[in-house]
PDB file of C-alpha atoms in Angstrom:
ATOM      1  CA  MET A   1      38.671 120.532 127.915  1.00  0.00           C
ATOM      2  CA  ASN A   2      39.794 117.202 129.363  1.00  0.00           C
ATOM      3  CA  THR A   3      37.997 115.406 126.541  1.00  0.00           C
ATOM      4  CA  ILE A   4      39.998 117.308 123.923  1.00  0.00           C
ATOM      5  CA  LYS A   5      43.287 116.605 125.707  1.00  0.00           C
ATOM      6  CA  THR A   6      42.416 112.930 126.032  1.00  0.00           C
ATOM      7  CA  PHE A   7      41.433 112.750 122.360  1.00  0.00           C
ATOM      8  CA  LEU A   8      44.694 114.447 121.261  1.00  0.00           C
ATOM      9  CA  PHE A   9      46.691 112.106 123.488  1.00  0.00           C
ATOM     10  CA  ILE A  10      45.030 109.056 121.918  1.00  0.00           C
ATOM     11  CA  VAL A  11      45.614 110.402 118.403  1.00  0.00           C
ATOM     12  CA  LEU A  12      49.297 111.044 119.134  1.00  0.00           C
ATOM     13  CA  ILE A  13      49.743 107.543 120.509  1.00  0.00           C
ATOM     14  CA  SER A  14      47.978 106.069 117.499  1.00  0.00           C
ATOM     15  CA  PHE A  15      50.303 107.832 115.051  1.00  0.00           C
ATOM     16  CA  ASN A  16      53.371 107.112 117.126  1.00  0.00           C
ATOM     17  CA  SER A  17      52.888 103.334 117.303  1.00  0.00           C
ATOM     18  CA  PRO A  18      53.407 102.510 113.595  1.00  0.00           C
ATOM     19  CA  VAL A  19      56.554 104.616 113.521  1.00  0.00           C
ATOM     20  CA  GLU A  20      58.024 102.765 116.452  1.00  0.00           C
ATOM     21  CA  ALA A  21      57.067  99.384 115.019  1.00  0.00           C
ATOM     22  CA  LYS A  22      59.548  99.773 112.149  1.00  0.00           C
ATOM     23  CA  THR A  23      62.849 100.169 113.934  1.00  0.00           C
ATOM     24  CA  THR A  24      65.040  97.980 111.726  1.00  0.00           C
ATOM     25  CA  LEU A  25      66.428  99.192 108.441  1.00  0.00           C
ATOM     26  CA  PRO A  26      66.532  96.939 105.390  1.00  0.00           C
ATOM     27  CA  PRO A  27      69.977  95.475 104.702  1.00  0.00           C
ATOM     28  CA  ASN A  28      72.152  97.467 102.351  1.00  0.00           C
ATOM     29  CA  ASP A  29      72.964  95.192  99.398  1.00  0.00           C
ATOM     30  CA  PHE A  30      75.941  97.298  98.367  1.00  0.00           C
ATOM     31  CA  THR A  31      77.588  96.804 101.758  1.00  0.00           C
ATOM     32  CA  SER A  32      76.996  93.091 101.529  1.00  0.00           C
ATOM     33  CA  VAL A  33      78.505  92.924  98.035  1.00  0.00           C
ATOM     34  CA  THR A  34      81.533  94.966  99.122  1.00  0.00           C
ATOM     35  CA  GLN A  35      82.187  92.701 102.087  1.00  0.00           C
ATOM     36  CA  GLN A  36      81.938  89.591  99.923  1.00  0.00           C
ATOM     37  CA  ILE A  37      84.315  91.070  97.323  1.00  0.00           C
ATOM     38  CA  GLU A  38      86.832  91.979 100.032  1.00  0.00           C
ATOM     39  CA  THR A  39      86.690  88.411 101.351  1.00  0.00           C
ATOM     40  CA  LEU A  40      87.337  86.991  97.883  1.00  0.00           C
ATOM     41  CA  LEU A  41      90.344  89.290  97.393  1.00  0.00           C
ATOM     42  CA  LYS A  42      92.114  88.540 100.675  1.00  0.00           C
ATOM     43  CA  ALA A  43      95.606  86.998 100.694  1.00  0.00           C
ATOM     44  CA  SER A  44      97.070  88.476  97.550  1.00  0.00           C
ATOM     45  CA  GLU A  45      99.370  86.196  95.548  1.00  0.00           C
ATOM     46  CA  THR A  46     101.074  89.051  93.733  1.00  0.00           C
ATOM     47  CA  THR A  47     103.758  91.454  94.879  1.00  0.00           C
ATOM     48  CA  ILE A  48     102.430  94.954  95.487  1.00  0.00           C
ATOM     49  CA  TYR A  49     105.180  97.562  95.733  1.00  0.00           C
ATOM     50  CA  GLU A  50     103.111 100.418  97.145  1.00  0.00           C
ATOM     51  CA  ASP A  51      99.634 100.980  98.587  1.00  0.00           C
ATOM     52  CA  ILE A  52      97.111 101.387  95.783  1.00  0.00           C
ATOM     53  CA  VAL A  53      93.369 101.950  95.518  1.00  0.00           C
ATOM     54  CA  VAL A  54      91.836 100.074  92.596  1.00  0.00           C
ATOM     55  CA  ALA A  55      88.358 100.791  91.228  1.00  0.00           C
ATOM     56  CA  ILE A  56      86.844  97.509  90.052  1.00  0.00           C
ATOM     57  CA  LYS A  57      83.832  97.544  87.734  1.00  0.00           C
ATOM     58  CA  PHE A  58      81.841  94.319  87.498  1.00  0.00           C
ATOM     59  CA  LYS A  59      78.383  92.964  86.854  1.00  0.00           C
ATOM     60  CA  ILE A  60      76.369  90.213  88.466  1.00  0.00           C
ATOM     61  CA  ASP A  61      74.464  87.878  86.149  1.00  0.00           C
ATOM     62  CA  ASP A  62      71.214  85.981  86.725  1.00  0.00           C
ATOM     63  CA  ASN A  63      73.097  83.182  88.540  1.00  0.00           C
ATOM     64  CA  ASN A  64      74.681  85.704  90.950  1.00  0.00           C
ATOM     65  CA  LYS A  65      78.072  85.149  89.296  1.00  0.00           C
ATOM     66  CA  ILE A  66      80.582  87.976  89.003  1.00  0.00           C
ATOM     67  CA  THR A  67      82.003  89.126  85.681  1.00  0.00           C
ATOM     68  CA  VAL A  68      84.841  91.640  86.007  1.00  0.00           C
ATOM     69  CA  ILE A  69      84.532  94.307  83.342  1.00  0.00           C
ATOM     70  CA  SER A  70      87.513  96.510  84.154  1.00  0.00           C
ATOM     71  CA  ASN A  71      89.788  97.932  86.804  1.00  0.00           C
ATOM     72  CA  ASN A  72      92.080 100.925  86.853  1.00  0.00           C
ATOM     73  CA  SER A  73      95.224  99.137  87.988  1.00  0.00           C
ATOM     74  CA  ASN A  74      98.416  99.694  85.998  1.00  0.00           C
ATOM     75  CA  SER A  75      99.827  96.398  87.236  1.00  0.00           C
ATOM     76  CA  GLU A  76      99.242  93.433  84.941  1.00  0.00           C
ATOM     77  CA  GLY A  77      99.816  91.044  87.848  1.00  0.00           C
ATOM     78  CA  LEU A  78      97.208  92.758  90.008  1.00  0.00           C
ATOM     79  CA  THR A  79      94.720  92.813  87.121  1.00  0.00           C
ATOM     80  CA  ARG A  80      95.180  89.050  86.593  1.00  0.00           C
ATOM     81  CA  PHE A  81      94.833  88.457  90.342  1.00  0.00           C
ATOM     82  CA  ILE A  82      91.560  90.410  90.498  1.00  0.00           C
ATOM     83  CA  LYS A  83      90.092  88.588  87.503  1.00  0.00           C
ATOM     84  CA  LYS A  84      91.245  85.178  88.773  1.00  0.00           C
ATOM     85  CA  ARG A  85      89.748  85.737  92.208  1.00  0.00           C
ATOM     86  CA  LEU A  86      86.453  87.325  91.120  1.00  0.00           C
ATOM     87  CA  ASN A  87      85.393  85.999  87.693  1.00  0.00           C
ATOM     88  CA  GLU A  88      82.677  83.344  87.919  1.00  0.00           C
ATOM     89  CA  LYS A  89      82.541  83.516  91.728  1.00  0.00           C
ATOM     90  CA  GLU A  90      79.071  83.487  93.235  1.00  0.00           C
ATOM     91  CA  LEU A  91      77.750  86.251  95.463  1.00  0.00           C
ATOM     92  CA  TYR A  92      74.894  85.849  97.888  1.00  0.00           C
ATOM     93  CA  ILE A  93      72.488  88.686  97.151  1.00  0.00           C
ATOM     94  CA  ASP A  94      68.800  89.320  96.713  1.00  0.00           C
ATOM     95  CA  GLN A  95      67.471  87.910  93.429  1.00  0.00           C
ATOM     96  CA  ASP A  96      66.021  91.316  92.482  1.00  0.00           C
ATOM     97  CA  ASN A  97      69.534  92.707  92.024  1.00  0.00           C
ATOM     98  CA  ASN A  98      70.518  90.634  88.981  1.00  0.00           C
ATOM     99  CA  TYR A  99      72.212  92.278  86.028  1.00  0.00           C
ATOM    100  CA  ARG A 100      73.332  95.221  88.065  1.00  0.00           C
ATOM    101  CA  PHE A 101      76.647  96.892  87.471  1.00  0.00           C
ATOM    102  CA  TYR A 102      78.848  97.762  90.423  1.00  0.00           C
ATOM    103  CA  THR A 103      81.981  99.826  90.835  1.00  0.00           C
ATOM    104  CA  ILE A 104      83.821  99.505  94.110  1.00  0.00           C
ATOM    105  CA  SER A 105      87.167 100.778  95.303  1.00  0.00           C
ATOM    106  CA  ILE A 106      89.449  98.354  97.074  1.00  0.00           C
ATOM    107  CA  GLN A 107      92.694  99.356  98.758  1.00  0.00           C
ATOM    108  CA  PHE A 108      95.575  96.949  98.290  1.00  0.00           C
ATOM    109  CA  LEU A 109      98.401  97.377 100.797  1.00  0.00           C
ATOM    110  CA  SER A 110     102.050  96.979  99.917  1.00  0.00           C
ATOM    111  CA  THR A 111     103.455  93.475 100.343  1.00  0.00           C
ATOM    112  CA  ILE A 112     107.029  94.838 100.442  1.00  0.00           C
ATOM    113  CA  TYR A 113     108.160  95.872 103.919  1.00  0.00           C
TER     114      TYR A 113
END
């Protein structure tokens, strides 16, 4: 009986070790891209009259450069600002993610107090 318990204990430890060895998760590329986009869009140059959430659709080419495809803002000034700040800017991402399309929502806060 002790032999069976010992054997089961060894088997459980053997299966448990590989699971514990992988404790870190791979980085989430989408989070990284979102953080980089937010950094590029800081310090707005345009007047924003009320808080707005803008969905920005863009792609990343083989040189990791951003190309803004569209956004759902009704403000021409905000649309120009987004394109000026993002078009042709380089992101630092994994090379396997080239030619991927992204849509992210960014909240712009009112600049009028």
